[in-house]
CSV table of C-alpha atoms in Angstrom, one decimal:
chain,number,residue,atom,x,y,z
A,230,MET,CA,-51.3,33.8,18.1
A,231,GLN,CA,-50.4,30.0,18.9
A,232,LEU,CA,-49.9,28.0,16.2
A,233,SER,CA,-49.5,23.8,15.8
A,234,LYS,CA,-46.3,22.3,14.4
A,235,GLY,CA,-45.5,23.4,10.6
A,236,GLU,CA,-47.7,26.0,11.0
A,237,ARG,CA,-45.5,28.9,9.4
A,238,PHE,CA,-46.1,32.7,10.4
A,239,ASN,CA,-45.0,35.5,8.2
A,240,ILE,CA,-43.5,37.8,10.6
A,241,SER,CA,-43.2,40.8,8.2
A,242,LYS,CA,-47.0,41.1,7.2
A,243,GLU,CA,-48.7,40.6,11.1
A,244,ALA,CA,-45.4,43.8,12.5
A,245,PRO,CA,-45.1,45.3,10.2
A,246,GLY,CA,-41.6,47.4,11.3
A,247,LEU,CA,-40.5,45.4,14.1
A,248,LYS,CA,-37.1,45.2,14.4
A,249,LYS,CA,-36.1,43.8,17.4
A,250,MET,CA,-37.6,40.6,18.8
A,251,ALA,CA,-37.4,38.7,21.6
A,252,ILE,CA,-37.7,34.2,21.2
A,253,ALA,CA,-38.5,32.8,24.5
A,254,LEU,CA,-37.5,29.0,24.8
A,255,GLY,CA,-38.9,27.1,28.4
A,256,TRP,CA,-40.4,23.8,29.2
A,257,GLN,CA,-40.7,21.8,32.5
A,258,VAL,CA,-39.1,19.1,34.2
A,259,THR,CA,-40.7,16.0,35.9
A,260,GLU,CA,-39.7,15.1,39.4
A,261,ALA,CA,-37.9,11.8,37.2
A,262,GLY,CA,-36.0,14.5,34.4
A,263,GLN,CA,-34.8,17.2,37.9
A,264,SER,CA,-30.9,16.6,36.8
A,265,TYR,CA,-31.2,17.0,33.1
A,266,GLU,CA,-30.0,20.3,32.0
A,267,ILE,CA,-31.4,21.5,28.6
A,268,ASP,CA,-28.8,23.2,26.2
A,269,VAL,CA,-30.9,25.6,23.8
A,270,SER,CA,-28.8,26.2,20.4
A,271,ALA,CA,-29.0,28.4,17.7
A,272,PHE,CA,-28.2,27.9,14.1
A,273,MET,CA,-28.1,30.8,11.8
A,274,LEU,CA,-27.8,29.3,7.8
A,275,GLY,CA,-27.3,30.4,4.9
A,276,ALA,CA,-28.7,29.1,1.5
A,277,ASP,CA,-26.4,26.2,1.6
A,278,GLY,CA,-28.3,24.9,5.3
A,279,LYS,CA,-24.6,25.2,6.6
A,280,ILE,CA,-23.2,28.4,8.8
A,281,PRO,CA,-21.1,30.8,7.1
A,282,ASN,CA,-18.5,29.9,9.8
A,283,ASP,CA,-18.9,29.2,13.4
A,284,GLN,CA,-19.4,32.6,15.4
A,285,TYR,CA,-22.8,31.9,13.8
A,286,PHE,CA,-23.4,28.7,15.9
A,287,ILE,CA,-24.9,30.9,19.5
A,288,PHE,CA,-24.4,27.8,22.3
A,289,TYR,CA,-23.9,28.3,25.9
A,290,ASN,CA,-19.7,28.6,24.8
A,291,ASN,CA,-20.2,31.4,22.1
A,292,LEU,CA,-23.6,34.0,23.1
A,293,GLN,CA,-23.8,36.4,20.4
A,294,SER,CA,-23.7,35.8,16.7
A,295,PHE,CA,-20.4,37.1,14.2
A,296,ASP,CA,-22.8,39.4,13.2
A,297,ASN,CA,-24.4,40.7,17.0
A,298,SER,CA,-27.7,40.3,15.0
A,299,VAL,CA,-28.2,37.3,18.2
A,300,LEU,CA,-27.6,37.5,21.2
A,301,GLN,CA,-28.8,34.2,23.5
A,302,SER,CA,-29.4,34.4,27.5
A,303,ILE,CA,-29.7,32.3,30.0
A,304,PRO,CA,-31.8,33.4,33.3
A,305,GLU,CA,-30.8,32.7,36.2
A,306,LYS,CA,-31.4,28.9,37.0
A,307,ASN,CA,-32.6,29.1,40.6
A,308,ASN,CA,-35.4,30.3,40.0
A,309,ARG,CA,-37.5,27.2,39.4
A,310,SER,CA,-40.7,29.0,38.8
A,311,GLN,CA,-39.3,31.3,36.1
A,312,GLU,CA,-41.0,30.2,32.2
A,313,ASN,CA,-38.4,31.5,29.8
A,314,LYS,CA,-35.1,29.3,30.5
A,315,THR,CA,-33.5,30.7,26.9
A,316,LEU,CA,-33.7,33.9,26.2
A,317,TYR,CA,-32.8,35.2,22.5
A,318,GLY,CA,-32.8,38.4,21.4
A,319,VAL,CA,-33.0,39.2,17.3
A,320,ILE,CA,-32.3,42.5,15.7
A,321,LEU,CA,-33.2,41.6,12.5
A,322,GLU,CA,-31.5,45.0,10.5
A,323,ARG,CA,-28.2,42.8,11.8
A,324,VAL,CA,-28.7,39.5,10.5
A,325,ASN,CA,-26.1,39.2,7.4
A,326,PRO,CA,-28.3,38.6,4.0
A,327,GLU,CA,-26.8,36.2,3.4
A,328,ILE,CA,-28.1,33.9,6.3
A,329,GLU,CA,-31.3,32.2,5.2
A,330,GLU,CA,-32.7,31.2,8.7
A,331,ILE,CA,-31.9,30.2,12.3
A,332,THR,CA,-33.4,27.1,13.7
A,333,PHE,CA,-33.8,27.2,17.4
A,334,VAL,CA,-32.5,23.4,19.1
A,335,GLY,CA,-32.9,21.8,22.0
A,336,THR,CA,-30.8,18.8,23.4
A,337,ILE,CA,-30.0,17.1,26.9
A,338,HIS,CA,-26.9,17.5,27.4
A,339,GLU,CA,-24.8,14.0,28.3
A,340,ALA,CA,-28.7,12.2,27.7
A,341,ASP,CA,-27.3,8.8,26.4
A,342,LYS,CA,-24.6,8.7,29.8
A,343,ILE,CA,-27.6,10.0,32.2
A,344,LYS,CA,-30.3,7.4,30.3
A,345,ALA,CA,-32.2,10.8,29.8
A,346,ASN,CA,-35.0,11.7,27.2
A,347,PHE,CA,-37.3,14.5,26.7
A,348,SER,CA,-40.6,12.3,28.0
A,349,ASN,CA,-39.4,13.9,31.6
A,350,ILE,CA,-40.0,17.4,29.7
A,351,LYS,CA,-42.7,18.9,29.9
A,352,ASN,CA,-45.4,22.7,28.2
A,353,ALA,CA,-42.2,23.1,26.0
A,354,PHE,CA,-42.7,26.0,23.8
A,355,ILE,CA,-41.3,29.0,21.8
A,356,LYS,CA,-43.0,32.1,21.3
A,357,ILE,CA,-41.7,35.3,20.2
A,358,SER,CA,-42.5,38.7,21.2
A,359,ASN,CA,-41.5,42.4,20.7
A,360,LEU,CA,-37.9,43.0,21.9
A,361,ASP,CA,-39.4,47.1,22.8
A,362,THR,CA,-42.5,46.8,23.7
A,363,GLY,CA,-43.0,43.0,25.2
A,364,SER,CA,-46.0,41.7,23.4
A,365,GLU,CA,-46.1,38.5,22.0
A,366,LEU,CA,-46.6,38.2,18.7
A,367,VAL,CA,-46.6,34.3,18.3
A,368,ARG,CA,-46.5,30.7,20.4
A,369,TYR,CA,-45.4,27.4,19.4
A,370,GLU,CA,-46.5,24.8,22.2
A,371,LEU,CA,-45.3,21.3,21.8
A,372,LYS,CA,-47.6,18.9,22.3
A,373,GLU,CA,-46.0,16.0,21.1
A,374,ASN,CA,-44.3,12.9,23.6
A,375,PHE,CA,-40.8,13.0,22.7
A,376,SER,CA,-40.2,9.1,24.7
A,377,LEU,CA,-36.8,8.4,23.5
A,378,GLU,CA,-35.8,12.1,21.9
A,379,THR,CA,-33.0,13.5,22.8
A,380,ALA,CA,-33.1,16.4,20.9
A,381,VAL,CA,-36.2,18.9,19.6
A,382,GLU,CA,-35.9,21.7,17.2
A,383,PHE,CA,-38.6,23.4,18.4
A,384,GLY,CA,-38.8,26.0,15.1
A,385,ARG,CA,-37.3,28.7,13.0
A,386,LEU,CA,-37.0,31.7,11.5
A,387,TYR,CA,-36.5,32.0,7.9
A,388,ARG,CA,-36.9,34.5,5.3
A,389,LYS,CA,-39.0,34.0,2.5
A,390,ASN,CA,-39.0,36.5,-1.0
A,391,GLY,CA,-37.8,39.3,1.7
A,392,GLU,CA,-40.4,38.4,4.5
A,393,TRP,CA,-39.0,37.3,7.9
A,394,ARG,CA,-40.6,34.1,9.7
A,395,PHE,CA,-41.4,31.2,11.6
A,396,GLN,CA,-41.7,28.2,11.4
A,397,ALA,CA,-43.2,25.6,14.4
A,398,VAL,CA,-41.0,23.2,14.0
A,399,GLY,CA,-41.6,20.3,16.6
A,400,ALA,CA,-38.9,17.9,15.4
A,401,GLY,CA,-37.5,15.2,17.4
A,402,TYR,CA,-34.0,13.0,17.5
A,403,GLN,CA,-32.4,10.9,19.2
A,404,ALA,CA,-29.5,13.1,18.7
A,405,GLY,CA,-26.8,15.2,20.8
A,406,LEU,CA,-25.7,18.5,20.1
A,407,GLN,CA,-22.8,16.9,18.1
A,408,SER,CA,-25.3,15.9,15.4
A,409,PHE,CA,-26.4,19.2,15.0
A,410,VAL,CA,-23.4,20.2,14.7
A,411,ASP,CA,-22.0,18.2,12.1
A,412,LYS,CA,-25.5,18.6,9.9
A,413,TYR,CA,-24.9,22.3,10.6
A,414,CYS,CA,-20.8,23.5,10.3
A,415,ASN,CA,-19.0,23.2,7.4
């Protein structure tokens, strides 16, 4: 299923019994953006909108969540043709009950220093697949032209009434990774 910005998808209803999912994020860079390094991060948030502790912030320096429910892997950088740039494995039954939301954000490393923005990032997407079968459940392709933004919130997984859902967010920010750390960390 293809989502548009802001649309939601009820994973629990559309894929009942799903225990393990793969969440892939990808993009292409234009010639002008070849030097960009995109960092993808996941913030596992409690009801207060904050991470319970630093181990619920999954990024290049912490590849696994405290509860072992979310694991990040980064495919080989040399493989230019590879669609998935960052991949998360999520085991739903392991997610700590106090976690209400998992937000997925991409930021350009040192964007201000290299005068970079997302205008040189094309065909960005986030997709969710069944980890066991590989079948794709939902995909959101970001169609926006982010001409000033240096960070993008791709989407979020969240719990509502005991069900897991996904929202296509597609919000751009003139911010770096530190801004999200400040926002979500206690």
